[in-house]
Short mmCIF file of C-alpha atoms in Angstrom, two decimals:
data_model
loop_
_atom_site.label_atom_id
_atom_site.label_comp_id
_atom_site.label_asym_id
_atom_site.label_seq_id
_atom_site.Cartn_x
_atom_site.Cartn_y
_atom_site.Cartn_z
CA MET A 1 46.46 42.21 -18.34
CA ARG A 2 45.33 38.56 -18.02
CA VAL A 3 47.42 35.97 -16.18
CA LYS A 4 46.72 32.24 -16.47
CA VAL A 5 47.60 30.23 -13.39
CA LEU A 6 47.84 26.48 -12.99
CA SER A 7 45.96 25.40 -9.89
CA ARG A 8 46.17 21.88 -8.49
CA ASN A 9 44.18 20.35 -5.71
CA PRO A 10 46.58 18.33 -3.49
CA ASP A 11 43.72 15.86 -2.74
CA ASP A 12 44.05 14.61 -6.31
CA TYR A 13 47.63 13.40 -5.98
CA VAL A 14 48.66 13.38 -2.26
CA ARG A 15 48.12 10.20 -0.21
CA GLU A 16 46.00 10.38 2.95
CA THR A 17 48.46 8.22 4.91
CA LYS A 18 51.84 6.63 4.23
CA LEU A 19 50.18 3.23 3.96
CA ASP A 20 47.70 4.46 1.37
CA LEU A 21 47.96 3.69 -2.34
CA GLN A 22 49.88 6.14 -4.49
CA ARG A 23 47.46 8.29 -6.47
CA VAL A 24 47.95 8.32 -10.21
CA PRO A 25 46.54 11.12 -12.41
CA ARG A 26 44.15 9.73 -14.99
CA ASN A 27 43.18 10.90 -18.46
CA TYR A 28 39.45 10.38 -19.00
CA ASP A 29 39.61 10.66 -22.80
CA PRO A 30 37.32 7.82 -24.11
CA ALA A 31 39.67 7.20 -27.03
CA LEU A 32 42.34 6.00 -24.59
CA HIS A 33 39.92 3.59 -22.86
CA PRO A 34 38.46 1.03 -25.26
CA PHE A 35 36.08 -1.67 -23.87
CA GLU A 36 34.99 0.73 -21.09
CA VAL A 37 31.35 -0.47 -21.27
CA ALA A 38 32.38 -4.12 -20.91
CA ARG A 39 34.48 -3.30 -17.85
CA GLU A 40 31.71 -1.17 -16.33
CA TYR A 41 29.15 -3.93 -16.90
CA THR A 42 31.37 -6.42 -15.01
CA ARG A 43 31.76 -3.92 -12.16
CA ALA A 44 28.00 -3.28 -12.07
CA LEU A 45 27.34 -7.04 -11.94
CA ASN A 46 29.80 -7.48 -9.07
CA ALA A 47 28.34 -4.47 -7.22
CA THR A 48 24.81 -5.92 -7.56
CA LYS A 49 25.96 -9.33 -6.31
CA LEU A 50 27.77 -7.76 -3.34
CA GLU A 51 24.67 -5.71 -2.51
CA ARG A 52 22.66 -8.94 -2.18
CA VAL A 53 25.48 -10.62 -0.18
CA PHE A 54 25.60 -7.76 2.35
CA ALA A 55 21.79 -7.34 2.56
CA LYS A 56 21.25 -7.92 6.29
CA PRO A 57 18.43 -5.53 7.20
CA PHE A 58 17.42 -6.83 10.64
CA LEU A 59 19.17 -4.92 13.44
CA SER A 60 17.49 -5.77 16.75
CA SER A 61 14.31 -6.67 18.55
CA LEU A 62 12.87 -4.56 21.39
CA ASP A 63 11.08 -7.00 23.67
CA GLY A 64 9.30 -6.14 26.91
CA HIS A 65 5.61 -5.94 26.06
CA ARG A 66 3.36 -8.65 27.49
CA ASP A 67 0.77 -8.42 24.72
CA GLY A 68 0.65 -7.61 20.99
CA VAL A 69 1.94 -4.15 19.96
CA ASN A 70 -1.08 -2.24 18.62
CA CYS A 71 0.25 1.27 17.86
CA MET A 72 3.45 3.35 17.81
CA ALA A 73 4.37 7.04 17.75
CA LYS A 74 7.55 8.97 16.93
CA HIS A 75 8.98 11.74 19.11
CA PRO A 76 8.92 14.95 16.99
CA LYS A 77 12.23 16.31 18.39
CA SER A 78 14.28 13.25 19.40
CA LEU A 79 15.43 10.65 16.87
CA SER A 80 16.22 8.05 19.52
CA THR A 81 12.84 8.11 21.29
CA VAL A 82 9.85 6.04 20.21
CA LEU A 83 6.58 5.23 21.99
CA SER A 84 4.56 2.03 21.72
CA GLY A 85 1.14 0.94 23.01
CA ALA A 86 0.05 -2.67 23.56
CA CYS A 87 -3.22 -4.61 23.66
CA ASP A 88 -3.08 -4.86 27.49
CA GLY A 89 -3.22 -1.05 27.95
CA GLU A 90 0.53 -0.67 28.58
CA VAL A 91 2.57 2.16 27.02
CA LYS A 92 6.36 1.95 26.78
CA ILE A 93 8.92 4.61 25.86
CA TRP A 94 12.07 3.25 24.20
CA ASN A 95 15.58 4.58 23.71
CA LEU A 96 16.72 3.31 20.30
CA THR A 97 20.43 4.05 20.79
CA LYS A 98 20.57 1.88 23.92
CA ARG A 99 17.79 -0.39 22.53
CA GLN A 100 16.03 -0.59 25.86
CA CYS A 101 12.80 0.53 27.53
CA ILE A 102 13.23 3.68 29.64
CA ARG A 103 9.67 3.98 31.00
CA THR A 104 6.48 1.90 31.33
CA ILE A 105 2.99 3.29 31.99
CA GLN A 106 -0.21 1.34 32.60
CA ALA A 107 -2.27 3.82 30.59
CA HIS A 108 -5.62 2.14 29.87
CA GLU A 109 -7.82 -0.82 30.66
CA GLY A 110 -8.01 -2.87 27.47
CA PHE A 111 -6.37 -1.99 24.14
CA VAL A 112 -4.36 1.18 23.55
CA ARG A 113 -6.12 2.11 20.28
CA GLY A 114 -4.00 5.09 19.26
CA MET A 115 -1.25 7.44 20.38
CA CYS A 116 0.47 10.60 19.15
CA ALA A 117 3.09 13.04 20.45
CA ARG A 118 2.52 16.78 20.81
CA PHE A 119 4.33 18.86 18.12
CA CYS A 120 6.74 20.33 20.72
CA GLY A 121 7.58 16.88 22.17
CA THR A 122 6.78 17.76 25.82
CA SER A 123 3.80 15.39 26.13
CA PHE A 124 1.85 12.69 24.33
CA PHE A 125 -1.77 11.54 24.06
CA THR A 126 -3.26 8.05 24.21
CA VAL A 127 -6.77 6.68 23.59
CA GLY A 128 -8.06 3.28 24.67
CA ASP A 129 -10.96 0.89 24.97
CA ASP A 130 -11.95 2.46 28.31
CA LYS A 131 -13.43 5.48 26.41
CA THR A 132 -10.76 7.89 27.74
CA ILE A 133 -8.28 10.31 26.19
CA LYS A 134 -5.20 10.81 28.39
CA GLN A 135 -2.34 13.30 28.13
CA TRP A 136 1.00 12.25 29.66
CA LYS A 137 4.30 14.03 30.29
CA MET A 138 7.16 12.87 28.08
CA GLU A 139 9.68 13.05 30.98
CA SER A 140 9.69 10.44 33.72
CA PRO A 141 8.12 11.54 37.04
CA GLU A 142 10.38 12.83 39.83
CA TYR A 143 11.45 10.57 42.71
CA GLY A 144 8.41 9.86 44.90
CA GLU A 145 6.00 11.36 42.35
CA GLU A 146 3.18 9.12 41.05
CA GLU A 147 2.72 8.20 37.40
CA GLU A 148 -0.41 10.27 36.71
CA PRO A 149 -1.76 11.70 33.42
CA ILE A 150 -1.80 15.52 33.06
CA HIS A 151 -5.42 15.46 31.75
CA THR A 152 -8.04 12.77 31.36
CA ILE A 153 -11.15 13.20 29.18
CA LEU A 154 -13.94 10.65 29.52
CA GLY A 155 -15.87 10.22 26.26
CA LYS A 156 -19.23 8.65 25.43
CA THR A 157 -17.91 6.07 22.93
CA VAL A 158 -14.70 4.11 22.31
CA TYR A 159 -12.03 6.13 20.46
CA THR A 160 -10.20 4.16 17.77
CA GLY A 161 -7.53 6.67 16.73
CA ILE A 162 -5.89 10.01 17.56
CA ASP A 163 -3.62 12.49 15.77
CA HIS A 164 -2.17 15.85 16.82
CA HIS A 165 -2.07 19.04 14.76
CA TRP A 166 1.46 19.82 13.46
CA LYS A 167 1.58 23.43 14.71
CA GLU A 168 -1.32 24.24 17.08
CA PRO A 169 -2.56 22.86 20.44
CA VAL A 170 -5.34 20.95 18.68
CA PHE A 171 -5.86 17.21 18.25
CA ALA A 172 -8.39 14.99 16.48
CA THR A 173 -9.91 11.70 17.62
CA CYS A 174 -12.05 9.23 15.73
CA GLY A 175 -14.54 6.55 16.67
CA HIS A 176 -18.24 7.05 16.09
CA GLN A 177 -17.33 10.42 14.48
CA VAL A 178 -14.28 12.70 14.01
CA ASP A 179 -13.91 15.13 16.94
CA ILE A 180 -11.59 18.16 16.93
CA TRP A 181 -10.40 19.04 20.46
CA ASP A 182 -8.67 22.04 21.99
CA GLU A 183 -6.11 20.93 24.60
CA GLN A 184 -7.59 23.31 27.19
CA ARG A 185 -11.19 22.08 26.90
CA THR A 186 -12.93 18.87 27.96
CA SER A 187 -15.50 18.92 25.16
CA PRO A 188 -14.74 18.87 21.40
CA LYS A 189 -14.60 22.16 19.44
CA CYS A 190 -16.47 20.52 16.59
CA SER A 191 -17.63 17.09 15.47
CA LEU A 192 -17.43 16.01 11.83
CA THR A 193 -19.42 13.13 10.40
CA TRP A 194 -20.51 11.85 6.99
CA GLY A 195 -22.32 8.53 7.18
CA PHE A 196 -23.03 6.40 10.22
CA ASP A 197 -20.20 3.91 10.48
CA SER A 198 -17.24 3.68 12.84
CA ILE A 199 -14.04 5.48 11.77
CA SER A 200 -10.80 3.54 12.19
CA SER A 201 -8.12 6.22 11.75
CA VAL A 202 -7.65 9.97 11.35
CA LYS A 203 -4.53 11.84 10.13
CA PHE A 204 -3.62 15.53 9.85
CA ASN A 205 -1.88 16.75 6.70
CA PRO A 206 1.72 17.76 7.63
CA ILE A 207 1.87 20.60 5.04
CA GLU A 208 -1.70 21.96 4.69
CA THR A 209 -2.21 21.49 8.41
CA TYR A 210 -5.92 22.36 8.47
CA LEU A 211 -6.75 19.34 6.25
CA LEU A 212 -7.33 15.89 7.70
CA GLY A 213 -8.35 12.52 6.28
CA SER A 214 -10.15 9.58 7.86
CA CYS A 215 -10.97 5.95 6.98
CA ALA A 216 -14.34 4.46 7.88
CA SER A 217 -15.47 0.85 8.01
CA ASP A 218 -18.16 1.53 5.35
CA ARG A 219 -15.28 1.58 2.77
CA ASN A 220 -15.03 5.40 2.69
CA ILE A 221 -11.99 7.67 2.75
CA VAL A 222 -13.26 11.12 3.84
CA LEU A 223 -11.34 14.42 3.66
CA TYR A 224 -12.22 17.28 6.05
CA ASP A 225 -11.35 20.98 6.27
CA MET A 226 -10.88 22.16 9.86
CA ARG A 227 -11.51 25.83 8.97
CA LYS A 228 -14.96 25.15 7.50
CA SER A 229 -15.79 22.43 10.05
CA THR A 230 -17.27 20.36 7.21
CA PRO A 231 -16.29 17.27 5.20
CA LEU A 232 -14.90 18.15 1.74
CA LYS A 233 -15.30 14.94 -0.28
CA LYS A 234 -15.12 11.20 0.03
CA VAL A 235 -14.09 8.29 -2.16
CA ILE A 236 -15.72 4.86 -1.80
CA LEU A 237 -13.56 1.82 -2.58
CA ASN A 238 -14.49 -1.84 -3.14
CA MET A 239 -13.17 -2.88 0.26
CA ARG A 240 -12.42 -1.23 3.60
CA THR A 241 -9.40 1.04 4.09
CA ASN A 242 -7.55 0.43 7.37
CA THR A 243 -5.45 3.60 7.55
CA LEU A 244 -3.92 6.35 5.44
CA CYS A 245 -0.73 8.42 5.52
CA TRP A 246 -0.04 11.82 3.94
CA ASN A 247 3.11 12.44 1.89
CA PRO A 248 5.31 14.83 3.96
CA MET A 249 6.71 16.48 0.80
CA GLU A 250 3.62 16.77 -1.45
CA ALA A 251 0.57 18.28 0.23
CA PHE A 252 -2.06 16.66 -2.03
CA ILE A 253 -0.76 13.08 -2.07
CA PHE A 254 -1.81 10.38 0.40
CA THR A 255 -1.56 6.58 0.44
CA ALA A 256 -4.32 4.32 1.74
CA ALA A 257 -3.79 0.76 3.08
CA ASN A 258 -6.67 -1.45 2.00
CA GLU A 259 -8.19 -4.82 2.94
CA ASP A 260 -7.94 -6.02 -0.69
CA TYR A 261 -4.13 -6.54 -0.28
CA ASN A 262 -3.34 -3.31 -2.20
CA LEU A 263 -2.21 0.21 -1.37
CA TYR A 264 -3.63 3.17 -3.28
CA THR A 265 -1.80 6.47 -3.74
CA PHE A 266 -4.32 9.27 -4.37
CA ASP A 267 -4.09 12.90 -5.39
CA MET A 268 -6.81 14.54 -3.29
CA ARG A 269 -7.69 16.90 -6.17
CA PHE A 270 -8.50 14.01 -8.54
CA LEU A 271 -10.05 11.18 -6.53
CA GLU A 272 -11.74 9.58 -9.56
CA SER A 273 -8.77 7.24 -9.98
CA PRO A 274 -5.65 6.63 -7.84
CA VAL A 275 -2.26 7.88 -9.04
CA MET A 276 -0.79 4.41 -8.44
CA VAL A 277 -1.96 0.98 -7.26
CA HIS A 278 0.74 -0.86 -5.26
CA MET A 279 0.15 -4.62 -5.46
CA ASP A 280 2.53 -7.04 -3.74
CA HIS A 281 1.02 -8.07 -0.41
CA VAL A 282 -0.94 -11.32 -0.17
CA SER A 283 -3.14 -10.34 2.78
CA ALA A 284 -4.83 -7.24 4.25
CA VAL A 285 -2.55 -4.18 4.62
CA LEU A 286 -2.86 -2.88 8.18
CA ASP A 287 -0.56 0.16 8.36
CA VAL A 288 1.48 2.51 6.17
CA ASP A 289 4.05 5.22 6.90
CA TYR A 290 6.01 7.58 4.63
CA SER A 291 9.74 8.17 4.59
CA PRO A 292 10.65 11.80 5.52
CA THR A 293 11.94 12.25 1.94
CA GLY A 294 8.45 11.52 0.58
CA LYS A 295 9.86 9.23 -2.12
CA GLU A 296 9.10 5.89 -0.46
CA PHE A 297 6.71 4.39 2.07
CA VAL A 298 6.63 1.24 4.16
CA SER A 299 3.58 -0.97 4.63
CA ALA A 300 2.71 -3.57 7.29
CA SER A 301 0.51 -6.50 6.45
CA PHE A 302 -1.43 -9.41 7.94
CA ASP A 303 0.78 -11.72 5.79
CA LYS A 304 3.60 -11.38 8.40
CA SER A 305 5.86 -9.16 6.27
CA ILE A 306 6.64 -5.49 5.69
CA ARG A 307 7.37 -4.03 2.26
CA ILE A 308 9.04 -0.85 1.04
CA PHE A 309 7.45 0.76 -2.03
CA PRO A 310 8.72 3.65 -4.17
CA VAL A 311 5.83 6.15 -4.52
CA ASP A 312 5.84 5.94 -8.33
CA LYS A 313 6.16 2.13 -8.66
CA GLY A 314 3.46 -0.52 -8.49
CA HIS A 315 5.71 -3.17 -6.92
CA SER A 316 7.85 -3.16 -3.77
CA ARG A 317 11.62 -2.79 -3.89
CA GLU A 318 12.13 -4.69 -0.62
CA VAL A 319 10.35 -7.23 1.58
CA TYR A 320 11.35 -7.94 5.21
CA HIS A 321 10.26 -10.95 7.28
CA THR A 322 11.56 -13.21 10.04
CA LYS A 323 10.53 -16.69 11.18
CA ARG A 324 9.11 -15.46 14.49
CA MET A 325 7.34 -12.35 13.18
CA GLN A 326 3.55 -12.72 13.16
CA HIS A 327 0.85 -10.36 11.80
CA VAL A 328 2.42 -6.89 11.61
CA ILE A 329 -0.04 -4.35 13.01
CA THR A 330 1.92 -1.09 13.06
CA VAL A 331 4.95 0.35 11.26
CA LYS A 332 6.94 3.61 11.45
CA TRP A 333 9.79 5.10 9.40
CA THR A 334 12.24 7.02 11.63
CA SER A 335 12.68 10.77 11.08
CA ASP A 336 16.29 10.44 9.84
CA SER A 337 15.07 8.18 6.99
CA LYS A 338 17.56 5.40 7.91
CA TYR A 339 15.52 2.91 9.95
CA ILE A 340 12.11 1.25 10.05
CA LEU A 341 10.27 0.07 13.19
CA CYS A 342 7.47 -2.47 13.13
CA GLY A 343 5.26 -3.80 15.91
CA SER A 344 3.59 -7.19 15.61
CA ASP A 345 1.26 -9.65 17.29
CA GLU A 346 3.94 -11.61 19.12
CA MET A 347 4.83 -8.68 21.47
CA ASN A 348 8.01 -7.51 19.73
CA ILE A 349 9.10 -4.27 18.09
CA ARG A 350 11.71 -4.87 15.39
CA LEU A 351 14.29 -2.41 14.10
CA TRP A 352 15.29 -2.68 10.41
CA LYS A 353 17.58 -0.80 8.05
CA ALA A 354 15.75 1.15 5.33
CA ASN A 355 18.51 0.14 2.87
CA ALA A 356 19.23 -3.52 3.50
CA SER A 357 22.91 -3.50 2.43
CA GLU A 358 23.85 -0.07 3.85
CA LYS A 359 27.00 -0.05 6.00
CA LEU A 360 26.40 1.52 9.41
CA GLY A 361 28.96 3.73 11.12
CA VAL A 362 31.50 6.23 9.81
CA LEU A 363 32.61 5.81 6.19
CA ALA A 364 36.09 6.72 4.94
CA PRO A 365 36.17 9.10 1.94
CA ARG A 366 37.34 6.31 -0.37
CA GLU A 367 34.52 4.05 0.83
CA LYS A 368 32.00 6.81 0.10
CA ALA A 369 33.45 7.36 -3.38
CA ALA A 370 33.38 3.63 -4.14
CA MET A 371 29.76 3.38 -2.91
CA ASN A 372 28.63 6.31 -5.06
CA TYR A 373 30.43 4.88 -8.10
CA ASN A 374 28.83 1.45 -7.60
CA GLN A 375 25.40 3.06 -7.14
CA LYS A 376 25.74 4.95 -10.44
CA LEU A 377 26.87 1.77 -12.21
CA LYS A 378 23.85 -0.14 -10.87
CA GLU A 379 21.55 2.64 -12.09
CA LYS A 380 23.20 2.66 -15.51
CA PHE A 381 22.82 -1.10 -16.04
CA GLN A 382 19.62 -1.64 -14.01
CA PHE A 383 17.58 -2.86 -17.02
CA HIS A 384 20.14 -5.42 -18.19
CA PRO A 385 18.44 -8.86 -17.77
CA GLN A 386 21.23 -10.47 -15.73
CA ILE A 387 21.64 -7.54 -13.33
CA ARG A 388 17.90 -7.02 -13.04
CA ARG A 389 17.37 -10.71 -12.14
CA ILE A 390 19.96 -10.58 -9.31
CA ALA A 391 18.77 -7.19 -7.99
CA GLN A 392 15.10 -8.24 -7.86
CA HIS A 393 15.53 -11.71 -6.35
CA ARG A 394 14.16 -12.01 -2.79
CA HIS A 395 13.79 -15.04 -0.56
CA LEU A 396 10.16 -15.36 0.57
CA PRO A 397 8.49 -17.59 3.17
CA LYS A 398 6.74 -20.59 1.60
CA SER A 399 3.26 -19.35 2.54
CA ILE A 400 3.76 -15.97 0.81
CA TYR A 401 5.48 -17.58 -2.21
CA CYS A 402 2.56 -20.01 -2.75
CA GLN A 403 -0.07 -17.27 -2.33
CA ILE A 404 1.70 -15.01 -4.85
CA LYS A 405 1.67 -17.92 -7.35
CA GLU A 406 -2.01 -18.60 -6.68
CA GLN A 407 -2.95 -14.92 -7.10
CA ARG A 408 -1.02 -14.71 -10.37
CA ILE A 409 -3.05 -17.67 -11.75
CA MET A 410 -6.32 -16.05 -10.58
CA ARG A 411 -5.39 -12.70 -12.15
CA GLU A 412 -4.53 -14.39 -15.45
CA ALA A 413 -7.85 -16.30 -15.41
CA ARG A 414 -9.81 -13.07 -14.83
CA ARG A 415 -7.94 -11.33 -17.65
CA ARG A 416 -8.54 -14.24 -20.02
CA LYS A 417 -12.23 -14.32 -19.16
CA GLU A 418 -12.56 -10.58 -19.81
CA LEU A 419 -10.78 -10.88 -23.16
CA ASN A 420 -13.03 -13.76 -24.22
CA ARG A 421 -16.14 -11.86 -23.18
CA ARG A 422 -15.01 -8.82 -25.17
CA LYS A 423 -14.14 -10.97 -28.20
CA HIS A 424 -17.56 -12.67 -28.32
CA SER A 425 -19.67 -9.58 -27.55
CA LYS A 426 -20.95 -6.75 -29.68
CA PRO A 427 -18.11 -4.18 -30.24
CA GLY A 428 -18.14 -1.55 -27.47
CA SER A 429 -20.62 -3.40 -25.20
CA VAL A 430 -17.88 -4.60 -22.81
CA PRO A 431 -15.83 -1.49 -21.92
CA CYS A 432 -12.09 -1.68 -21.22
CA VAL A 433 -11.68 -0.54 -17.57
CA PRO A 434 -8.09 0.35 -16.54
CA GLU A 435 -6.67 -1.30 -13.38
CA ARG A 436 -6.65 2.01 -11.51
CA LYS A 437 -10.41 2.56 -11.90
CA LYS A 438 -11.48 -1.02 -11.12
CA HIS A 439 -11.29 -0.55 -7.35
CA ILE A 440 -13.15 2.81 -7.09
CA VAL A 441 -16.91 2.61 -6.53
CA ALA A 442 -17.77 6.33 -6.37
CA VAL A 443 -16.53 9.82 -5.47
CA VAL A 444 -18.95 12.03 -3.49
CA LYS A 445 -18.38 15.78 -3.12
#
C-alpha cells in the first residue's frame, strides 16, 4: 500500500520575525514570467555596480618595524599569528585579531633573509646576513628569562632563504648551494648544487613533500628530490626568477615570479613551456603566494602594487595599491583564504581583503541568499560588454597607467615587426613562436 503525503518546509512560508516581510509562494514556470532575461540583466548590472561601490579592500596597517619588511611567515596552526622579519635584523610576531605586535626579537645583525615556522607551530627558524641559522620558541619567554634562540648554527656563507619540511623535522636553506638539515645536527645531511651561482629561494612541495624547488641568479629554476639527494631537472628562462610557490592543491604545479615583469605557471612534468604566462605587472615581480584553495595566487612587485591572479588566466582580477606603499617585497595569503598580507619598503605590513567587496562579520540568511543570487547573475552575464566594462575597471596610479600604455605600444611594435619580417621572407624561414615558448631558453634533465 502506497501513501502520498504532502510535506511542507515551514522556512518557505513562515517569517523569521514579526517585522520581517511576509513570504509569498512563487511559481517558477517560465511561461508565467515573460521578460525574465531583461529583468535579470538589470539586476546583474546593478549587482556589478554595487560590487565596485563597496570595493574597499584595505583593512589596516601593522606598523612597528624600523626598517623595510624583508620576509614573512605564517603560523601553521594559528590563523591570527604572523611573523615578519626586517632589514635591521628584527623579527616581530603579530596578532592579527588585535592588530598589534605581541613580541619583538633582535634576531640577526643585518638583514633577516628568510624565515619559516616548524610544521607543529612550536618554533620557527630565521636566517640572516650574519651567516647564522637560528631556531626560536614561538611562545614568549617566562618572566625573568632571556630572549635566547634554542639553537644557533654558524655557516660558512650567507644564507638567502629557508623553508621547513611539511611533516618531518627537516629544513632546507639556500645560498651558495641548497643544504638539507636535520634539526638535531649542526651540519647539513646533504648539499645539492647544479651550477655555480647563488640561490635566492628554496621551497618544499606541500603535497609531494620530498620534492623541493629553488631559483638561482643564473636564471635557473631547479627541482630536487630529497630521497635521491640529486637535482632532477632545471629550466632556464630569459631573465632571473626571484622566487617560486607550489600549488597546495596540485602537486605538479608551481608559479615562478620573474624579473621580466611576468609570472610563469609550470607543470613540473612538462617544463618545455609554461602552462600559463601571467602578464600585468610593469616592474620586477618579487614574491608570490598561493591561496589555500589553489585556484588563485597573489604577487608582489617592485611597481608598488600587489595583484591577484586566477591560476588559469593570463591577467589579474584585482590590483591593490595605496599612496604610501612603496616597493612590495613580500606577500602572504592567510590560511583561511580571506585575507592578504604584504610587507613593503616603507616599514609597514598591510592587511587586505582577498575579495575587495566582501562584507565582513556575520551574515543573515537573507543576506547570504541575496549575495549568492547576485554572484550567479554576475557569472551569467559576465561577458556582456556593459557589465564586463564595469567589472574590469580599476583605478591605477599614474606611473603604472603610463607604463602599461607604453608596454602595449612596444608589444604592438614587436608584433608588427615580426609580421613584416615573416611577410617579406621565404615561407617557413621565420617560425611562428607561441608566447609561452618565447621566454624559455632551455630545459636540462
